[in-house]
Coordinates of C-alpha atoms in Angstrom, one line a residue:
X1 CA 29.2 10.3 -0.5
X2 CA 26.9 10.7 2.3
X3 CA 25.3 7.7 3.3
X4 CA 22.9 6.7 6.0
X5 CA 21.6 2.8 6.9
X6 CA 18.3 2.2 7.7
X7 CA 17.5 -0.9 9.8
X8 CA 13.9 -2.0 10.1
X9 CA 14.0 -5.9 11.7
X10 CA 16.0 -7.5 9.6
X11 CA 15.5 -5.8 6.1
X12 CA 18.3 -3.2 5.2
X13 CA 17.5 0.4 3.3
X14 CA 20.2 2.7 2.1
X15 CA 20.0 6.2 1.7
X16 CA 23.0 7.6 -0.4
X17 CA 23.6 11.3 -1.9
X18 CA 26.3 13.1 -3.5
X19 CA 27.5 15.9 -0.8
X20 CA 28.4 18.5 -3.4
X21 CA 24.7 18.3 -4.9
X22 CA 22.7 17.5 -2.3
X23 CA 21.0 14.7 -4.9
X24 CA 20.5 11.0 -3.5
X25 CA 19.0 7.8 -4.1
X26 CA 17.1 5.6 -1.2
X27 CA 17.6 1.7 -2.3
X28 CA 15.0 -0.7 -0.7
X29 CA 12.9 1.0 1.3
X30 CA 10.4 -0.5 3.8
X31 CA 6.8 0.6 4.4
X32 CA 7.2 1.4 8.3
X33 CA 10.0 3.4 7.7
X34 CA 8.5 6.1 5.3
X35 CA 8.6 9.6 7.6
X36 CA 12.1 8.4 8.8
X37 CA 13.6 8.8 5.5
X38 CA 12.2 11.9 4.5
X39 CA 13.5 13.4 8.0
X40 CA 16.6 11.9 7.0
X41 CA 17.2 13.2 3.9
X42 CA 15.8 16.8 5.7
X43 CA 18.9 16.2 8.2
X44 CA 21.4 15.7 5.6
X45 CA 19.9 18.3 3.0
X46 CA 19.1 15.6 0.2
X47 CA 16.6 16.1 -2.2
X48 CA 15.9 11.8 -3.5
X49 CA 15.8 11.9 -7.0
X50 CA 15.3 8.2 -7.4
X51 CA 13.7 5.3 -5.5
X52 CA 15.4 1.9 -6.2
X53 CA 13.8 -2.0 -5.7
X54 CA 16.8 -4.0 -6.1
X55 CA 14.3 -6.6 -6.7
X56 CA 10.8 -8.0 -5.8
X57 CA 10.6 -8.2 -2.4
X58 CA 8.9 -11.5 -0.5
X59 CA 9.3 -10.3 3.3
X60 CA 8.7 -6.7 3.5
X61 CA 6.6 -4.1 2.4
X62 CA 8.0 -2.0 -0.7
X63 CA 7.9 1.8 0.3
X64 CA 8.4 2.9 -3.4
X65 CA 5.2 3.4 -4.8
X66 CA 3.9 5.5 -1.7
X67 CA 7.0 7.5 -1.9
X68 CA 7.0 7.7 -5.6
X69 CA 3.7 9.5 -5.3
X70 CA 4.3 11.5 -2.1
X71 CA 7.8 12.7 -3.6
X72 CA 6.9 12.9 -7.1
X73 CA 10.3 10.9 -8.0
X74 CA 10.7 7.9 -10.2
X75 CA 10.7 4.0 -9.0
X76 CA 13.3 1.9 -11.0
X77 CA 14.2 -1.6 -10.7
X78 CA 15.5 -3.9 -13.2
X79 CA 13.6 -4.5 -16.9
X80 CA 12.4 -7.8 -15.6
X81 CA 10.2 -6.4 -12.5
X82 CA 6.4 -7.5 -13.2
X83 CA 5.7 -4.4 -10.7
X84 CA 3.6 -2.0 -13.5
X85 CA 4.6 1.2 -11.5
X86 CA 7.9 1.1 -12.5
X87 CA 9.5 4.6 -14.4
X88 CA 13.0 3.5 -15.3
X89 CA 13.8 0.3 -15.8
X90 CA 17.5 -0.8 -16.1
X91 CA 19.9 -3.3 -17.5
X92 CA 22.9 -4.7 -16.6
X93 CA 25.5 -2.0 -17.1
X94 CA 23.2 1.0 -17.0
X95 CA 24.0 4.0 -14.9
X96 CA 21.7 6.5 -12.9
X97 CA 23.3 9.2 -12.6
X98 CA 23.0 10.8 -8.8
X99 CA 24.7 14.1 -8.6
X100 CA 28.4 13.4 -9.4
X101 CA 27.5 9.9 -8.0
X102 CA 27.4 7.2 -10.6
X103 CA 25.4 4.2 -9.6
X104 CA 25.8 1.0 -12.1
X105 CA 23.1 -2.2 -12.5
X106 CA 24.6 -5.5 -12.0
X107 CA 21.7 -8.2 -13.3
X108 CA 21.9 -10.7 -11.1
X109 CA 19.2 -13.0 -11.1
X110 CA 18.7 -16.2 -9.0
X111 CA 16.9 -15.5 -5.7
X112 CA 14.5 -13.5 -8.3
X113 CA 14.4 -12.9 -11.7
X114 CA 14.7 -9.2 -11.4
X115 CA 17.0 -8.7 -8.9
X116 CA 20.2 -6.4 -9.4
X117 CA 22.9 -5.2 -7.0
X118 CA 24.0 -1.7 -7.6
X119 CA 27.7 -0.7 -7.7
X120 CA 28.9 3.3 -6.6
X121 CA 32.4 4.3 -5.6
X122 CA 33.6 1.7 -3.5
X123 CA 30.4 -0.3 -2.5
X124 CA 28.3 -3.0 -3.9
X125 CA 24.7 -2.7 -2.9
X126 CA 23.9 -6.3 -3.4
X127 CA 20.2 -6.9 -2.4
X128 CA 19.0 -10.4 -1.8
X129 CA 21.9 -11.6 -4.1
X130 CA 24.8 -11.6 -1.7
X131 CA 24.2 -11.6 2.2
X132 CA 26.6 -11.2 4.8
X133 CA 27.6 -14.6 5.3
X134 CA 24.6 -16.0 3.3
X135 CA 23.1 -15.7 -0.1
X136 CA 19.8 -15.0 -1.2
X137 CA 17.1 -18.3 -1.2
X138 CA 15.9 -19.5 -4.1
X139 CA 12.5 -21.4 -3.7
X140 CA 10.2 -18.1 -3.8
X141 CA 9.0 -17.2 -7.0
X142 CA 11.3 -17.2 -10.0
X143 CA 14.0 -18.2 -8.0
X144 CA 16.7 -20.2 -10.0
X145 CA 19.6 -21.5 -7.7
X146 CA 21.4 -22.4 -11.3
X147 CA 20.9 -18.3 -12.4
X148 CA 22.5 -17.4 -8.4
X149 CA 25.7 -19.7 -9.1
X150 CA 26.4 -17.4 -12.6
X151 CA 25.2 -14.1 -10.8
X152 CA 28.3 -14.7 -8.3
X153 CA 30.5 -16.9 -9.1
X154 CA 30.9 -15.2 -12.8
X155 CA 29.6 -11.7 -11.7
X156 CA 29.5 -10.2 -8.4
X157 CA 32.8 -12.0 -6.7
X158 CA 34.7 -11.7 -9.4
X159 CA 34.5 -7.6 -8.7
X160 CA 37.4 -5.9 -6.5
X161 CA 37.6 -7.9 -3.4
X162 CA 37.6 -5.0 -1.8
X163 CA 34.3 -3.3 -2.3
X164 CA 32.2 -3.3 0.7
X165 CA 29.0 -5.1 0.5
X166 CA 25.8 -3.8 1.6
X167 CA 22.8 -6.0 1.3
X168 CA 18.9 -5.6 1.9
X169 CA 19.3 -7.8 4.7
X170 CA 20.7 -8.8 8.4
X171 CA 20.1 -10.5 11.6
X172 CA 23.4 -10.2 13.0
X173 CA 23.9 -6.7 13.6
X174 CA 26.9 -6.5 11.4
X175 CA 26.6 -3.0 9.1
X176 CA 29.0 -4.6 5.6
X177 CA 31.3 -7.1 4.9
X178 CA 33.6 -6.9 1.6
X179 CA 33.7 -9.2 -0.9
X180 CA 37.1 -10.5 0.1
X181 CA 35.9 -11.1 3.2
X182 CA 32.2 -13.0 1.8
X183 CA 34.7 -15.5 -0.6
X184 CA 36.7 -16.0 2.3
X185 CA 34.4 -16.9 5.2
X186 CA 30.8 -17.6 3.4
X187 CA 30.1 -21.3 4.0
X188 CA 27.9 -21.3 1.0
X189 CA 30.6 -19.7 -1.3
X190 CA 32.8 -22.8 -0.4
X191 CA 30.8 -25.0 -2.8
X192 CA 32.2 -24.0 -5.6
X193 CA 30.8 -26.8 -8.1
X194 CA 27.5 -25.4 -10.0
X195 CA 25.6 -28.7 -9.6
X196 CA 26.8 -29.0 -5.7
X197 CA 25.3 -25.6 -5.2
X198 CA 22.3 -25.7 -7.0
X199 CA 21.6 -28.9 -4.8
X200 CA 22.3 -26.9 -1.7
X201 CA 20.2 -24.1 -2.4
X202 CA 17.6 -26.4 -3.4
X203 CA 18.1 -28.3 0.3
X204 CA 18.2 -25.6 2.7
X205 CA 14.5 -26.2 4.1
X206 CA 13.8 -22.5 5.3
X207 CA 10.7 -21.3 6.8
X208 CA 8.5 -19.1 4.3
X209 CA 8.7 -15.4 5.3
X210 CA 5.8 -13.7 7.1
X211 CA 3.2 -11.9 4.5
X212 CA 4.8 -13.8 2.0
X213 CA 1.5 -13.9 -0.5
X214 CA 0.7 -10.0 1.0
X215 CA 4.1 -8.8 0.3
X216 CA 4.4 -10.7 -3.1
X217 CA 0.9 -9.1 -4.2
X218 CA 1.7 -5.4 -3.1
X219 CA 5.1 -5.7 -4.7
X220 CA 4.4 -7.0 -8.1
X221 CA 0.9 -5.2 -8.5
X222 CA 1.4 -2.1 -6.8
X223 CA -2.0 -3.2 -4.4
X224 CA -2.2 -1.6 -0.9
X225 CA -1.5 -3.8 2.3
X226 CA -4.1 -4.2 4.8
X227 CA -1.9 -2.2 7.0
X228 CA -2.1 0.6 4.4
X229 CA -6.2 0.0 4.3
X230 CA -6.6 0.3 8.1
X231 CA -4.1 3.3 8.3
X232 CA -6.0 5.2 5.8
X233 CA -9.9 4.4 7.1
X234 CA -8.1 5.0 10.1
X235 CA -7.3 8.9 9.5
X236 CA -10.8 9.8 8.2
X237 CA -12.5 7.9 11.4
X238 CA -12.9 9.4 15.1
X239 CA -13.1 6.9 17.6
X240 CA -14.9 6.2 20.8
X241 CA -13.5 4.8 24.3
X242 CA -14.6 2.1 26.2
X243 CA -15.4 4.3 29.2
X244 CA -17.4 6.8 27.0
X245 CA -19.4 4.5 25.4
X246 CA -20.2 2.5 28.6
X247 CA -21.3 5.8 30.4
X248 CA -23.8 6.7 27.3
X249 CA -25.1 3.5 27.4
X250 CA -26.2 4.2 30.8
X251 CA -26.9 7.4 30.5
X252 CA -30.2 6.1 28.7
X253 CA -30.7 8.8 26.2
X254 CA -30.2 6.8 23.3
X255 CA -27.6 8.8 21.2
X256 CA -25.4 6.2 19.4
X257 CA -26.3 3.2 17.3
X258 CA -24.4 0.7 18.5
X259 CA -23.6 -1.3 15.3
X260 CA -21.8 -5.0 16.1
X261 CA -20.1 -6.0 12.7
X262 CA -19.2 -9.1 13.2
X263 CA -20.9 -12.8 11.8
X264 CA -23.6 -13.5 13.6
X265 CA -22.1 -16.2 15.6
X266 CA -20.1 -14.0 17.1
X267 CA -23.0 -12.0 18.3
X268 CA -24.7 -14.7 19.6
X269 CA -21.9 -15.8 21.7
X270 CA -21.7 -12.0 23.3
X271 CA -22.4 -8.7 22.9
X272 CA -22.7 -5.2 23.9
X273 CA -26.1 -4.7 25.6
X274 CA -28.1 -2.9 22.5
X275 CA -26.3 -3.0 19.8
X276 CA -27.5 -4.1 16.7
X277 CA -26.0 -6.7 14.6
X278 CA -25.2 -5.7 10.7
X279 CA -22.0 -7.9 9.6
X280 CA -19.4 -6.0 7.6
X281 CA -19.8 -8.2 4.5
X282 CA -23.5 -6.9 4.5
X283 CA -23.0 -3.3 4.9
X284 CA -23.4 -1.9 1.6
X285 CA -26.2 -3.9 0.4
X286 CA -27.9 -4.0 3.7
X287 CA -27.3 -0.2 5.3
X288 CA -30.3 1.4 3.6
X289 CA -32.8 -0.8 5.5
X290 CA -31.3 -1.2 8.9
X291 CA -30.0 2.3 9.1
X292 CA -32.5 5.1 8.0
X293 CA -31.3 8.3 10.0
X294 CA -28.0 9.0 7.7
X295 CA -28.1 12.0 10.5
X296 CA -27.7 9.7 13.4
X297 CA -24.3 9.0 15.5
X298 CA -23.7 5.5 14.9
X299 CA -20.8 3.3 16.4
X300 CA -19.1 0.6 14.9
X301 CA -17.8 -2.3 17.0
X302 CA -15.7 -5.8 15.8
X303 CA -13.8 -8.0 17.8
X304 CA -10.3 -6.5 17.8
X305 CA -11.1 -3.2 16.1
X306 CA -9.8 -3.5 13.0
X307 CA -13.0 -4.2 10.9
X308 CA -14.8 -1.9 12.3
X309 CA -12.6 0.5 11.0
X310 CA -12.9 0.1 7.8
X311 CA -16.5 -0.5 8.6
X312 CA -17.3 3.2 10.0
X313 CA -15.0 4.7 7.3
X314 CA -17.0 3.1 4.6
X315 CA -20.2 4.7 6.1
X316 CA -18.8 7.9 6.6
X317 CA -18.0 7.3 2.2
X318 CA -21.8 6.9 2.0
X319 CA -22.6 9.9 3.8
X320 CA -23.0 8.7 7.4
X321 CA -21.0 11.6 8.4
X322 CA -21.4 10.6 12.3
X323 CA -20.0 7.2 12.0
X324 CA -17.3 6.4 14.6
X325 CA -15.6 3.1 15.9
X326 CA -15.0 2.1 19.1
X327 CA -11.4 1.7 20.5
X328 CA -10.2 -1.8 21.2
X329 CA -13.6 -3.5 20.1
X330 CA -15.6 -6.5 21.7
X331 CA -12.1 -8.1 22.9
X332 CA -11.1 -5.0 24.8
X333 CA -14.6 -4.8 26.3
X334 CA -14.7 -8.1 27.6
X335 CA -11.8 -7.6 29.3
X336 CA -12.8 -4.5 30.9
X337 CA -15.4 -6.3 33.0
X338 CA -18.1 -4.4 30.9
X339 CA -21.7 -6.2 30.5
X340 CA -22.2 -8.8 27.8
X341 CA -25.5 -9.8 26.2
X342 CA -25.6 -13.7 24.8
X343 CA -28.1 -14.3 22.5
X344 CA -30.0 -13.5 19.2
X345 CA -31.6 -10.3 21.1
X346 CA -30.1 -7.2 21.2

């Protein structure tokens, strides 16, 4: 089996393919992490037949439905996934078949109610279920700590104690553990009483994961990030530097509307010398009156940048074909020593 680890923070993607084929799988990919996989499999000579969610994820980015479209390959996860751009969905016991590889579902619900850890050769890829030294939370949505006691304690550690485990996740460093190893050493596999555990889990107090809501809308819905928004506005959108902009403001011969996009108190507090204020929120019902030269080079301006990305993309969707943003924004500015107008003036 060729096999290849991907780390990204803490979150753990596998990319696995049977060498006489050249077919593979990639199990939990992350967003960020989308061109290395495809240069992976390139490296290896892997074609992925199959992108696998071992379950909804709460702290990362899902890269499945942009590769699902990119490599026209099918998603699966488990039949219990809310995600509607799922192809395959499996059950416990199920194969996909990978090449001679045979990959078999494990339902094992508890830190969510779809999640499954996969079984090939002599590895267990065991998601959020079972973590090197650790276990999956449950106090996200549909977590069950009652469902994680029977997902290991009757299923996953009762396989060959053997099998190398490889989760979606870890801090340590550490590339598998075994499941000899996990019943051995993992301080919350030593409460073996369901009602003991269940109160455990229910008592660990653990911080919520960054993007929580973000990642738990993309995931389940198939919805694009804001990341993905800005990366895309930010591909159809030329941009503009401080020291350009500065010199053709003083140049004097008026070739750029300066367009701030922020709230008005913003504006009032500081602003670029000229520009004219038009908030983002008012763009599309507003842009006919204020801006009546669709011919005209206009510039787009926020406080960090980010708005006004999406702001000069939208314009260049309504036929501003001129529209460009300036890089860094009002923050950027201020800090460059540039001149700053106060007021309700332009």
């Amino acid at each position: 089996m060729i096999f290849e680890a991907v780390a990204s923070g803490g979150c753990r993607s596998y990319l696995i393919g049977c060498e006489e084929t050249c077919a593979a799988a990639l199990i939990d990919p992350e967003l960020s992490q989308i061109d290395r996989y495809v240069a992976l499999a390139a490296r290896d000579g892997l074609r992925i037949r199959y992108l696998i969610d071992t379950h909804t994820h709460a702290d990362h980015f899902s890269a499945t439905q942009q590769l699902a479209r990119q490599l026209d390959v099918p998603v699966v996860m488990h039949r219990s996934s809310p995600a509607p751009f799922v192809d395959l969905r499996l059950q416990g016991g199920e194969l996909l078949v990978v090449g001679r590889l045979r990959l078999q579902a494990m339902h094992t619900p508890g830190h969510t109610r779809d999640s499954m850890c996969l079984r090939v050769d002599e590895c267990v890829f065991t998601g959020d279920t079972l973590l090197i030294g650790g276990t999956g939370r449950t106090d996200l949505p549909s977590g069950d700590a009652g469902a994680l006691y029977e997902s290991l304690f009757d299923g996953v550690l009762r396989l060959d104690p053997a099998l190398k485990i490889f989760p979606a996740h870890e801090y340590k460093g550490r590339s598998h553990s075994t499941i000899g190893q996990e019943l051995a050493e993992n301080l919350r596999l030593q409460t073996r009483d369901r009602s003991a555990f269940m109160e455990m889990m229910q008592n660990l107090n653990l911080t919520m994961p960054t993007h929580v809501t973000e990642a738990l809308r993309t995931n389940m819905s198939g919805g694009k990030t804001v990341a993905q928004m800005l990366s895309e506005a930010a591909a159809t959108v030329p941009f503009v530097s401080l020291v350009e902009l500065k010199a053709c403001l003083e140049s004097g011969k008026n070739e750029l509307v300066v367009l701030d996009v922020r709230e008005r108190d913003a504006y009032e507090a500081g602003h670029i010398p000229g520009a004219q204020l038009l908030p983002r929120g008012q763009l599309e019902l507003r842009v006919n009156d204020e801006l009546t030269d669709p011919t005209r080079r206009i510039l787009a301006y926020c406080e960090f940048g980010r708005v006004s990305t999406l702001a000069a993309a939208t314009l260049r969707q309504m036929g501003f074909q001129s529209a460009v943003a300036l890089d860094g924004g009002m923050k950027a500015w201020r800090e460059a020593g540039y001149a700053v107008k106060a007021g309700k003036e332009s």
